[in-house]
Amino acid sequence: MKILLIGCGYVGERAADLLHAGGHEVLGVTHSQSSAERLGAVKPWTVLSGDVACPDAVQALRSRTGPVDAFIHCASSGRGGADAYQAVYVNGMTHLASAYPEARPLFTSSTSVYPQTDGSQVDEESHADPDRETGRLLRAAENIALGRNGLVARLAGIYGPGRSFVLKNLLEGRSGIEVSPEAPEGRLLNQIHVDDAACALVHLVTTNQAGIFNVVDDAQLTQRACLEKLAALFSLPVPETRSPDPLRKRGWSHKSVSNARLRATGWSPAFPSYFDALRHDPQLVSSILALVDEAGEVPLPRSANIVLIGLMGSGKSSVGRIVARLLGFQFVDTDHMIVDRAGCSIPEIFAREGEAGFRRRESAVLRELLGTRHSVIATGGGIITQPVNLPLLRHLGFITWLEASTDLLVRRTSSNNDRPLLRGEEPPRVKLERLIQERGPIYKAMADLRIQTDELSQEESAYGVAESARLFFSLRK
Ligand code: S3P
């Protein structure tokens, strides 16, 4: 199919990538010339610019693209209010529908058009008479698509890498459970992962559906259920209750949105619930922790664990076991977890899946460790080579870098054969020296504490780690 896609933002860009990968001809449209150029330089699909709010611009677009089979309107109104909704959604849909009369339209709307406040389940037949002007404008834009036998996708709250208000607010101490007489456990959260949203748009257009479809995952949680689970996962207190904010952009509503109609067409979410995504999306948690850390408004929450980093042979496992005993903590080793989950040895994983496969598994066990407390976590020497792991490591606990001289590392690693990185062409000493050069600066930047272990017994190193960690956590209280 030949598809015009208006708005190459958070969802639109992913939908365009999927359409292109599926063999469709994609013409993406951005609002500004500069973003069209930026995107055009990196995308295999065509990127044009044009303002859908302007009828002449849409006619000009039409003369450049010629007829299309379908258009998807997923431009955002930015931070604007009713005026922006009128311009981008209602006028935009009017102009597109008249410039592309042959095309099937898909308008990307929002589940905020359902104003229900009683916690009931709503589907596409439920009444959608929003009490806000912005909601009424969304409905007007929807009707333009429906009047042409087109599609309306009502998207729930979109989250994904770099965007999750629920988690970011919790980490920054801004969350509250908004309760009302009808919602004693807080409002119901209706969410959708950005990849699942993009997939749904592509699925609806390419399978020639018509009508209204809710795009939401399978697990609508109350704010309380969600925040309690999140608080446990990030070692934070459960937020307090508060009354609903009358200024909420999308209004106060409390309802459970059903995706049954969309599911019946053959779509299903890769992330059925928010918590599946926290666990399995490789970027999600890490990206939000990084946002909080970079914003610097509050210190990044750090869990009560000790994380040991350093090269192979630096003593992470042996020192770690002693630290755990000194503090009455559990001892955890990420390499052991990987071997356990994979059901085979590290050399076997490297042989079958390459280092990239091993690194994916290593990041996955790090996500699995979210929520762990009172543990000493010994990590594989290369865990810091993956930028996505760094915010997670920092959040997981007090980080100690165990250092040792090359002589000692060579001696300690020569006795066993389970480190594939030391079995290549390069002699182990040369390889280890190279790794020190490459990784040293990252270990240094990550470490809360750095211990040169050559002159110390394992007990002495362990004692230093334990006492420093005690001090670190008592000062943060
Ligand atoms: C590696 C270190 C190993 C293990 C894997 C890769 C590395 O862990 O994760 O062989 O890249 O330095 P240890 O540091 O515990 O030996």
Short mmCIF file of C-alpha atoms and ligand atoms in Angstrom, two decimals:
data_model
loop_
_atom_site.label_atom_id
_atom_site.label_comp_id
_atom_site.label_asym_id
_atom_site.label_seq_id
_atom_site.Cartn_x
_atom_site.Cartn_y
_atom_site.Cartn_z
CA MET A 1 0.00 0.00 0.00
CA LYS A 2 0.97 3.62 -0.40
CA ILE A 3 0.43 5.38 2.92
CA LEU A 4 0.69 9.00 3.95
CA LEU A 5 1.56 9.36 7.62
CA ILE A 6 1.07 12.76 9.19
CA GLY A 7 3.15 13.36 12.31
CA CYS A 8 6.37 11.39 12.72
CA GLY A 9 6.53 11.76 16.49
CA TYR A 10 6.73 9.20 19.25
CA VAL A 11 4.14 6.81 17.75
CA GLY A 12 4.21 8.00 14.13
CA GLU A 13 7.89 7.36 13.57
CA ARG A 14 7.57 3.78 14.82
CA ALA A 15 4.45 3.19 12.73
CA ALA A 16 6.29 4.46 9.64
CA ASP A 17 9.25 2.15 10.37
CA LEU A 18 6.89 -0.81 10.71
CA LEU A 19 5.01 0.01 7.52
CA HIS A 20 8.27 0.33 5.62
CA ALA A 21 9.58 -2.92 7.05
CA GLY A 22 6.30 -4.55 5.95
CA GLY A 23 7.01 -3.55 2.33
CA HIS A 24 4.63 -0.57 2.13
CA GLU A 25 5.44 2.74 0.53
CA VAL A 26 5.57 5.34 3.31
CA LEU A 27 5.39 9.08 2.94
CA GLY A 28 5.98 10.59 6.35
CA VAL A 29 5.04 14.21 6.98
CA THR A 30 6.51 16.38 9.72
CA HIS A 31 5.43 19.84 10.75
CA SER A 32 8.76 21.58 10.26
CA GLN A 33 11.24 21.51 7.42
CA SER A 34 14.13 21.04 9.84
CA SER A 35 12.70 17.88 11.42
CA ALA A 36 11.90 16.54 7.93
CA GLU A 37 15.55 17.01 7.00
CA ARG A 38 16.79 15.45 10.21
CA LEU A 39 14.53 12.42 9.87
CA GLY A 40 14.99 12.15 6.09
CA ALA A 41 18.73 11.75 6.61
CA VAL A 42 18.30 8.59 8.71
CA LYS A 43 15.11 6.95 7.44
CA PRO A 44 14.69 4.64 4.46
CA TRP A 45 11.22 6.09 3.83
CA THR A 46 10.33 9.46 2.29
CA VAL A 47 9.97 12.40 4.67
CA LEU A 48 8.18 15.59 3.63
CA SER A 49 7.16 18.64 5.59
CA GLY A 50 3.83 20.42 5.72
CA ASP A 51 1.34 21.96 8.11
CA VAL A 52 -1.98 20.12 7.95
CA ALA A 53 -3.71 23.07 9.60
CA CYS A 54 -3.10 25.03 6.40
CA PRO A 55 -5.25 24.08 3.37
CA ASP A 56 -2.71 25.31 0.80
CA ALA A 57 0.07 23.30 2.42
CA VAL A 58 -2.09 20.15 2.22
CA GLN A 59 -2.88 20.82 -1.46
CA ALA A 60 0.85 21.29 -2.10
CA LEU A 61 1.50 17.99 -0.33
CA ARG A 62 -1.08 16.30 -2.54
CA SER A 63 0.58 17.53 -5.71
CA ARG A 64 3.91 16.10 -4.50
CA THR A 65 2.61 12.72 -3.37
CA GLY A 66 -0.17 11.98 -5.85
CA PRO A 67 -2.97 9.64 -4.72
CA VAL A 68 -2.47 7.35 -1.71
CA ASP A 69 -4.34 4.29 -0.43
CA ALA A 70 -4.64 5.55 3.12
CA PHE A 71 -3.55 8.37 5.38
CA ILE A 72 -2.84 8.16 9.09
CA HIS A 73 -3.24 11.33 11.11
CA CYS A 74 -1.09 10.97 14.20
CA ALA A 75 0.23 14.49 14.52
CA SER A 76 0.09 15.96 17.98
CA SER A 77 -1.32 19.30 18.99
CA GLY A 78 1.84 19.94 20.98
CA ARG A 79 1.09 21.39 24.37
CA GLY A 80 -1.71 23.49 22.94
CA GLY A 81 -5.28 23.80 24.15
CA ALA A 82 -8.57 23.95 22.27
CA ASP A 83 -7.24 26.26 19.53
CA ALA A 84 -4.47 23.83 18.68
CA TYR A 85 -6.94 20.91 18.73
CA GLN A 86 -9.20 22.75 16.30
CA ALA A 87 -6.30 23.59 13.97
CA VAL A 88 -4.38 20.30 13.98
CA TYR A 89 -7.16 17.75 14.46
CA VAL A 90 -10.39 19.15 13.07
CA ASN A 91 -9.03 21.44 10.36
CA GLY A 92 -6.18 19.04 9.62
CA MET A 93 -8.61 16.13 9.06
CA THR A 94 -10.89 18.34 6.94
CA HIS A 95 -8.02 19.42 4.68
CA LEU A 96 -6.61 15.92 4.35
CA ALA A 97 -9.99 14.39 3.62
CA SER A 98 -10.65 16.87 0.84
CA ALA A 99 -7.13 16.67 -0.69
CA TYR A 100 -7.10 12.85 -0.56
CA PRO A 101 -10.69 11.82 -1.34
CA GLU A 102 -9.57 8.39 -2.60
CA ALA A 103 -7.74 7.47 0.62
CA ARG A 104 -9.02 5.65 3.68
CA PRO A 105 -8.40 7.89 6.70
CA LEU A 106 -7.19 6.78 10.12
CA PHE A 107 -7.49 9.34 12.86
CA THR A 108 -5.48 8.74 16.02
CA SER A 109 -7.70 9.80 18.89
CA SER A 110 -7.62 9.20 22.61
CA THR A 111 -9.46 7.17 25.24
CA SER A 112 -9.90 10.51 27.04
CA VAL A 113 -13.09 10.90 24.97
CA TYR A 114 -14.74 8.49 27.44
CA PRO A 115 -15.76 10.65 30.40
CA GLN A 116 -16.98 7.80 32.67
CA THR A 117 -16.07 8.25 36.33
CA ASP A 118 -17.73 5.18 37.87
CA GLY A 119 -14.98 2.63 37.20
CA SER A 120 -17.12 0.80 34.64
CA GLN A 121 -15.79 -1.08 31.67
CA VAL A 122 -16.11 0.89 28.43
CA ASP A 123 -15.95 -0.35 24.86
CA GLU A 124 -16.40 1.36 21.50
CA GLU A 125 -20.21 1.38 21.95
CA SER A 126 -20.04 3.20 25.29
CA HIS A 127 -21.01 6.82 25.32
CA ALA A 128 -18.18 9.19 24.49
CA ASP A 129 -19.48 12.67 25.14
CA PRO A 130 -16.52 14.39 26.68
CA ASP A 131 -17.24 17.25 29.02
CA ARG A 132 -14.23 19.20 27.82
CA GLU A 133 -13.82 21.28 24.72
CA THR A 134 -10.65 19.42 23.72
CA GLY A 135 -12.49 16.10 23.95
CA ARG A 136 -15.37 17.43 21.82
CA LEU A 137 -12.88 18.55 19.17
CA LEU A 138 -11.35 15.06 19.12
CA ARG A 139 -14.82 13.64 18.51
CA ALA A 140 -15.37 16.11 15.66
CA ALA A 141 -12.11 15.00 14.04
CA GLU A 142 -13.07 11.33 14.59
CA ASN A 143 -16.35 11.94 12.78
CA ILE A 144 -14.55 13.18 9.68
CA ALA A 145 -12.72 9.83 9.46
CA LEU A 146 -15.85 7.80 10.25
CA GLY A 147 -17.90 9.75 7.68
CA ARG A 148 -15.53 8.40 5.02
CA ASN A 149 -15.71 4.79 6.09
CA GLY A 150 -12.40 5.31 7.82
CA LEU A 151 -10.80 4.35 11.09
CA VAL A 152 -10.49 5.83 14.53
CA ALA A 153 -7.89 4.50 16.93
CA ARG A 154 -8.51 5.65 20.51
CA LEU A 155 -5.14 5.39 22.21
CA ALA A 156 -4.77 4.99 25.96
CA GLY A 157 -1.89 6.65 27.86
CA ILE A 158 1.23 6.03 25.81
CA TYR A 159 4.44 5.03 27.54
CA GLY A 160 7.71 3.55 26.38
CA PRO A 161 11.43 4.31 26.28
CA GLY A 162 12.02 7.87 27.45
CA ARG A 163 8.39 8.38 28.43
CA SER A 164 6.54 7.08 31.45
CA PHE A 165 4.94 9.69 33.63
CA VAL A 166 3.81 7.04 36.12
CA LEU A 167 7.36 5.88 36.83
CA LYS A 168 9.08 9.25 36.45
CA ASN A 169 6.69 10.95 38.88
CA LEU A 170 7.14 8.15 41.38
CA LEU A 171 10.95 8.31 41.19
CA GLU A 172 10.82 12.10 41.59
CA GLY A 173 8.51 11.87 44.59
CA ARG A 174 5.63 13.59 42.81
CA SER A 175 3.08 10.76 42.72
CA GLY A 176 -0.15 10.58 44.63
CA ILE A 177 -3.05 8.17 44.60
CA GLU A 178 -5.95 10.30 43.40
CA VAL A 179 -9.06 9.10 45.18
CA SER A 180 -12.71 10.02 44.87
CA PRO A 181 -15.85 8.44 46.36
CA GLU A 182 -16.18 6.41 43.16
CA ALA A 183 -12.47 5.57 43.02
CA PRO A 184 -11.37 4.73 46.58
CA GLU A 185 -8.24 2.96 45.29
CA GLY A 186 -7.40 5.73 42.84
CA ARG A 187 -8.30 6.08 39.20
CA LEU A 188 -7.93 3.17 36.81
CA LEU A 189 -4.87 3.56 34.60
CA ASN A 190 -5.38 2.69 30.95
CA GLN A 191 -2.03 2.45 29.23
CA ILE A 192 -0.42 1.22 26.03
CA HIS A 193 3.22 0.64 25.14
CA VAL A 194 4.32 2.80 22.22
CA ASP A 195 5.40 -0.22 20.14
CA ASP A 196 2.02 -1.87 20.64
CA ALA A 197 0.27 1.39 19.71
CA ALA A 198 2.30 1.70 16.49
CA CYS A 199 1.65 -1.95 15.67
CA ALA A 200 -2.08 -1.45 16.18
CA LEU A 201 -2.21 1.51 13.76
CA VAL A 202 -0.32 -0.44 11.12
CA HIS A 203 -2.47 -3.51 11.66
CA LEU A 204 -5.73 -1.55 11.38
CA VAL A 205 -4.73 0.18 8.14
CA THR A 206 -3.13 -2.76 6.40
CA THR A 207 -5.95 -5.18 7.21
CA ASN A 208 -8.56 -2.71 5.95
CA GLN A 209 -10.60 -2.38 9.11
CA ALA A 210 -13.20 0.33 9.57
CA GLY A 211 -14.78 2.01 12.58
CA ILE A 212 -13.60 2.77 16.10
CA PHE A 213 -10.98 0.73 17.98
CA ASN A 214 -9.64 1.21 21.48
CA VAL A 215 -5.89 0.73 21.68
CA VAL A 216 -5.03 -0.26 25.23
CA ASP A 217 -3.24 -3.15 26.91
CA ASP A 218 -4.88 -6.01 28.83
CA ALA A 219 -4.27 -4.91 32.40
CA GLN A 220 -6.06 -1.87 33.74
CA LEU A 221 -4.74 -1.28 37.23
CA THR A 222 -5.92 1.12 39.88
CA GLN A 223 -3.37 3.77 40.76
CA ARG A 224 -2.96 2.15 44.15
CA ALA A 225 -2.26 -1.31 42.73
CA CYS A 226 0.16 0.12 40.21
CA LEU A 227 2.02 2.45 42.56
CA GLU A 228 2.29 -0.15 45.34
CA LYS A 229 3.88 -2.60 42.94
CA LEU A 230 6.16 0.06 41.48
CA ALA A 231 7.18 1.32 44.91
CA ALA A 232 8.22 -2.21 45.89
CA LEU A 233 10.16 -2.59 42.64
CA PHE A 234 12.07 0.66 43.17
CA SER A 235 12.45 0.45 46.95
CA LEU A 236 10.37 3.58 47.55
CA PRO A 237 7.53 4.40 49.93
CA VAL A 238 3.98 4.04 48.60
CA PRO A 239 2.71 7.53 47.65
CA GLU A 240 -0.01 9.12 49.74
CA THR A 241 -3.58 9.65 48.67
CA ARG A 242 -4.80 13.01 47.41
CA SER A 243 -7.88 14.41 45.75
CA PRO A 244 -8.08 14.52 41.96
CA ASP A 245 -6.32 17.45 40.27
CA PRO A 246 -9.09 19.57 38.67
CA LEU A 247 -6.54 20.83 36.11
CA ARG A 248 -5.64 17.40 34.73
CA LYS A 249 -5.11 17.93 31.03
CA ARG A 250 -7.35 15.05 30.06
CA GLY A 251 -9.94 15.59 32.75
CA TRP A 252 -10.83 13.30 35.61
CA SER A 253 -12.14 9.94 34.54
CA HIS A 254 -12.21 6.49 36.07
CA LYS A 255 -12.96 3.63 33.70
CA SER A 256 -11.55 0.39 32.38
CA VAL A 257 -11.15 0.57 28.61
CA SER A 258 -11.60 -2.71 26.74
CA ASN A 259 -9.46 -3.77 23.79
CA ALA A 260 -11.69 -6.74 22.90
CA ARG A 261 -12.71 -5.32 19.53
CA LEU A 262 -9.13 -4.72 18.43
CA ARG A 263 -8.03 -8.10 19.73
CA ALA A 264 -10.81 -9.76 17.72
CA THR A 265 -9.16 -8.45 14.52
CA GLY A 266 -5.97 -10.39 15.31
CA TRP A 267 -3.89 -7.77 17.13
CA SER A 268 -2.46 -8.58 20.53
CA PRO A 269 -0.10 -6.54 22.66
CA ALA A 270 3.53 -7.61 22.98
CA PHE A 271 3.37 -6.03 26.45
CA PRO A 272 0.02 -7.11 27.95
CA SER A 273 0.72 -5.06 31.06
CA TYR A 274 2.90 -2.19 32.17
CA PHE A 275 4.82 -4.57 34.41
CA ASP A 276 5.61 -6.89 31.50
CA ALA A 277 7.15 -3.92 29.75
CA LEU A 278 9.18 -2.88 32.80
CA ARG A 279 10.62 -6.36 32.86
CA HIS A 280 11.06 -7.07 29.17
CA ASP A 281 11.50 -3.78 27.31
CA PRO A 282 15.30 -3.42 27.25
CA GLN A 283 15.16 0.39 27.29
CA LEU A 284 12.14 1.42 29.36
CA VAL A 285 13.35 1.39 32.98
CA SER A 286 16.87 2.41 32.12
CA SER A 287 15.70 5.40 30.06
CA ILE A 288 13.42 6.72 32.82
CA LEU A 289 16.11 6.29 35.50
CA ALA A 290 18.48 8.19 33.21
CA LEU A 291 15.93 11.00 32.74
CA VAL A 292 15.55 11.39 36.49
CA ASP A 293 19.30 11.28 37.04
CA GLU A 294 19.97 13.86 34.32
CA ALA A 295 17.22 16.22 35.49
CA GLY A 296 18.95 16.18 38.88
CA GLU A 297 15.93 17.61 40.70
CA VAL A 298 16.01 14.77 43.17
CA PRO A 299 18.81 12.31 43.87
CA LEU A 300 18.36 9.05 42.00
CA PRO A 301 16.76 6.52 44.39
CA ARG A 302 19.37 3.89 45.30
CA SER A 303 18.34 0.48 46.64
CA ALA A 304 19.96 -1.00 49.72
CA ASN A 305 22.38 -3.32 47.92
CA ILE A 306 26.08 -3.39 47.23
CA VAL A 307 27.08 -3.77 43.59
CA LEU A 308 30.58 -4.97 42.81
CA ILE A 309 32.15 -4.06 39.48
CA GLY A 310 35.62 -4.68 38.08
CA LEU A 311 37.56 -6.83 35.65
CA MET A 312 37.56 -10.60 35.51
CA GLY A 313 39.69 -11.89 38.34
CA SER A 314 39.42 -8.77 40.50
CA GLY A 315 37.76 -10.77 43.29
CA LYS A 316 34.12 -9.70 42.96
CA SER A 317 32.71 -13.12 43.82
CA SER A 318 35.06 -14.04 46.65
CA VAL A 319 35.09 -10.59 48.27
CA GLY A 320 31.33 -10.29 47.64
CA ARG A 321 30.58 -13.49 49.57
CA ILE A 322 32.49 -12.19 52.59
CA VAL A 323 30.75 -8.78 52.44
CA ALA A 324 27.40 -10.55 52.36
CA ARG A 325 28.33 -12.56 55.43
CA LEU A 326 29.55 -9.47 57.30
CA LEU A 327 26.29 -7.62 56.67
CA GLY A 328 23.85 -10.53 56.76
CA PHE A 329 23.01 -9.85 53.10
CA GLN A 330 22.22 -12.32 50.32
CA PHE A 331 24.94 -12.93 47.75
CA VAL A 332 23.92 -12.72 44.08
CA ASP A 333 26.13 -13.18 41.02
CA THR A 334 24.81 -11.99 37.66
CA ASP A 335 26.92 -14.57 35.77
CA HIS A 336 25.33 -17.36 37.82
CA MET A 337 21.86 -15.99 37.11
CA ILE A 338 22.61 -15.91 33.38
CA VAL A 339 23.85 -19.51 33.40
CA ASP A 340 20.84 -20.58 35.42
CA ARG A 341 18.29 -18.89 33.08
CA ALA A 342 20.05 -20.11 29.93
CA GLY A 343 20.58 -23.65 31.16
CA CYS A 344 24.10 -23.69 29.73
CA SER A 345 27.57 -22.31 30.45
CA ILE A 346 28.92 -18.87 29.53
CA PRO A 347 31.28 -20.29 26.86
CA GLU A 348 28.28 -22.11 25.36
CA ILE A 349 26.22 -18.89 25.29
CA PHE A 350 29.09 -17.05 23.59
CA ALA A 351 29.45 -19.87 21.06
CA ARG A 352 25.73 -20.01 20.24
CA GLU A 353 24.63 -16.40 20.51
CA GLY A 354 27.84 -14.43 20.33
CA GLU A 355 28.82 -11.75 22.80
CA ALA A 356 25.73 -9.74 21.77
CA GLY A 357 23.45 -12.56 22.94
CA PHE A 358 25.32 -12.80 26.22
CA ARG A 359 24.97 -9.02 26.75
CA ARG A 360 21.21 -9.19 26.13
CA ARG A 361 20.91 -11.88 28.78
CA GLU A 362 23.08 -9.86 31.16
CA SER A 363 20.82 -6.79 30.80
CA ALA A 364 17.75 -8.98 31.32
CA VAL A 365 19.01 -10.32 34.67
CA LEU A 366 19.78 -6.78 35.75
CA ARG A 367 16.13 -5.86 35.15
CA GLU A 368 15.14 -8.99 37.02
CA LEU A 369 17.08 -7.70 40.04
CA LEU A 370 14.82 -4.64 40.36
CA GLY A 371 13.19 -4.81 43.76
CA THR A 372 16.10 -6.73 45.30
CA ARG A 373 17.23 -5.45 48.67
CA HIS A 374 19.92 -6.29 51.17
CA SER A 375 22.03 -8.16 48.67
CA VAL A 376 25.60 -8.06 47.48
CA ILE A 377 25.50 -8.22 43.69
CA ALA A 378 28.67 -9.37 41.95
CA THR A 379 28.55 -8.48 38.26
CA GLY A 380 30.36 -9.72 35.16
CA GLY A 381 33.37 -7.60 34.22
CA GLY A 382 31.78 -6.37 30.99
CA ILE A 383 28.42 -5.31 32.41
CA ILE A 384 29.43 -1.65 32.25
CA THR A 385 30.12 -1.83 28.49
CA GLN A 386 26.37 -1.56 27.75
CA PRO A 387 25.15 2.02 28.31
CA VAL A 388 21.64 0.72 28.95
CA ASN A 389 22.91 -1.09 32.08
CA LEU A 390 24.45 1.96 33.75
CA PRO A 391 21.33 3.69 35.17
CA LEU A 392 20.09 0.31 36.46
CA LEU A 393 23.40 -0.44 38.17
CA ARG A 394 23.39 2.95 39.84
CA HIS A 395 19.84 2.53 41.02
CA LEU A 396 20.49 -0.99 42.30
CA GLY A 397 22.90 0.07 44.98
CA PHE A 398 26.22 1.31 46.32
CA ILE A 399 28.82 0.61 43.63
CA THR A 400 32.30 -0.59 44.51
CA TRP A 401 35.03 -0.99 41.91
CA LEU A 402 37.53 -3.69 42.85
CA GLU A 403 40.86 -3.04 41.18
CA ALA A 404 43.87 -5.35 40.83
CA SER A 405 47.16 -5.22 38.94
CA THR A 406 47.42 -6.95 35.58
CA ASP A 407 49.83 -9.51 37.10
CA LEU A 408 47.25 -10.49 39.67
CA LEU A 409 44.40 -10.58 37.14
CA VAL A 410 46.47 -12.82 34.82
CA ARG A 411 47.33 -15.14 37.67
CA ARG A 412 43.76 -15.39 38.94
CA THR A 413 42.18 -15.95 35.54
CA SER A 414 44.72 -18.48 34.25
CA SER A 415 43.38 -21.37 36.29
CA ASN A 416 40.03 -21.83 34.58
CA ASN A 417 38.66 -21.84 31.08
CA ASP A 418 35.19 -20.37 31.52
CA ARG A 419 35.95 -16.84 30.29
CA PRO A 420 35.51 -16.81 26.51
CA LEU A 421 36.95 -13.30 26.17
CA LEU A 422 40.34 -14.60 27.34
CA ARG A 423 40.38 -17.52 24.94
CA GLY A 424 40.75 -15.57 21.69
CA GLU A 425 43.87 -15.03 19.54
CA GLU A 426 45.27 -12.35 21.85
CA PRO A 427 47.36 -13.54 24.83
CA PRO A 428 45.34 -13.04 28.08
CA ARG A 429 47.75 -10.41 29.42
CA VAL A 430 47.42 -8.26 26.29
CA LYS A 431 43.65 -8.67 26.27
CA LEU A 432 43.35 -7.76 29.96
CA GLU A 433 45.51 -4.68 29.47
CA ARG A 434 43.32 -3.60 26.60
CA LEU A 435 40.17 -4.15 28.67
CA ILE A 436 41.65 -2.04 31.51
CA GLN A 437 42.22 0.78 29.01
CA GLU A 438 38.70 0.51 27.58
CA ARG A 439 36.74 -0.08 30.74
CA GLY A 440 38.78 1.75 33.38
CA PRO A 441 37.16 5.14 32.71
CA ILE A 442 33.66 3.64 32.91
CA TYR A 443 34.39 1.76 36.16
CA LYS A 444 35.80 4.99 37.55
CA ALA A 445 32.79 7.09 36.56
CA MET A 446 30.37 4.55 38.03
CA ALA A 447 32.12 3.83 41.31
CA ASP A 448 31.02 5.23 44.67
CA LEU A 449 34.07 3.47 46.12
CA ARG A 450 37.26 2.21 44.53
CA ILE A 451 39.53 -0.35 46.23
CA GLN A 452 43.01 -1.35 45.06
CA THR A 453 43.11 -4.92 46.30
CA ASP A 454 46.70 -6.04 45.56
CA GLU A 455 48.00 -5.36 49.04
CA LEU A 456 44.84 -6.44 50.88
CA SER A 457 43.53 -9.78 52.00
CA GLN A 458 40.01 -10.61 50.80
CA GLU A 459 38.74 -10.07 54.35
CA GLU A 460 40.33 -6.62 54.46
CA SER A 461 38.79 -5.63 51.13
CA ALA A 462 35.42 -6.96 52.24
CA TYR A 463 35.58 -5.05 55.50
CA GLY A 464 36.32 -1.82 53.59
CA VAL A 465 33.35 -2.37 51.27
CA ALA A 466 30.96 -3.20 54.10
CA GLU A 467 31.90 -0.21 56.27
CA SER A 468 31.81 2.25 53.37
CA ALA A 469 28.40 0.98 52.30
CA ARG A 470 27.07 1.33 55.85
CA LEU A 471 28.24 4.94 55.93
CA PHE A 472 26.87 5.66 52.44
CA PHE A 473 23.39 4.46 53.32
CA SER A 474 23.30 6.06 56.75
CA LEU A 475 24.21 9.45 55.22
CA ARG A 476 21.43 9.14 52.65
CA LYS A 477 18.75 8.53 55.26
C1 S3P B 1 33.17 -10.89 31.09
C2 S3P B 1 33.37 -11.23 32.40
C3 S3P B 1 32.85 -12.48 32.97
C4 S3P B 1 31.60 -12.95 32.22
C5 S3P B 1 31.87 -13.04 30.76
C6 S3P B 1 32.32 -11.69 30.15
C7 S3P B 1 33.75 -9.61 30.61
O1 S3P B 1 32.51 -12.28 34.34
O2 S3P B 1 30.54 -12.08 32.48
O3 S3P B 1 32.83 -14.02 30.56
O4 S3P B 1 33.31 -9.09 29.56
O5 S3P B 1 34.66 -9.08 31.30
P1 S3P B 1 33.66 -12.13 35.51
O6 S3P B 1 34.08 -10.70 35.51
O7 S3P B 1 32.93 -12.47 36.78
O8 S3P B 1 34.74 -13.06 35.18
#
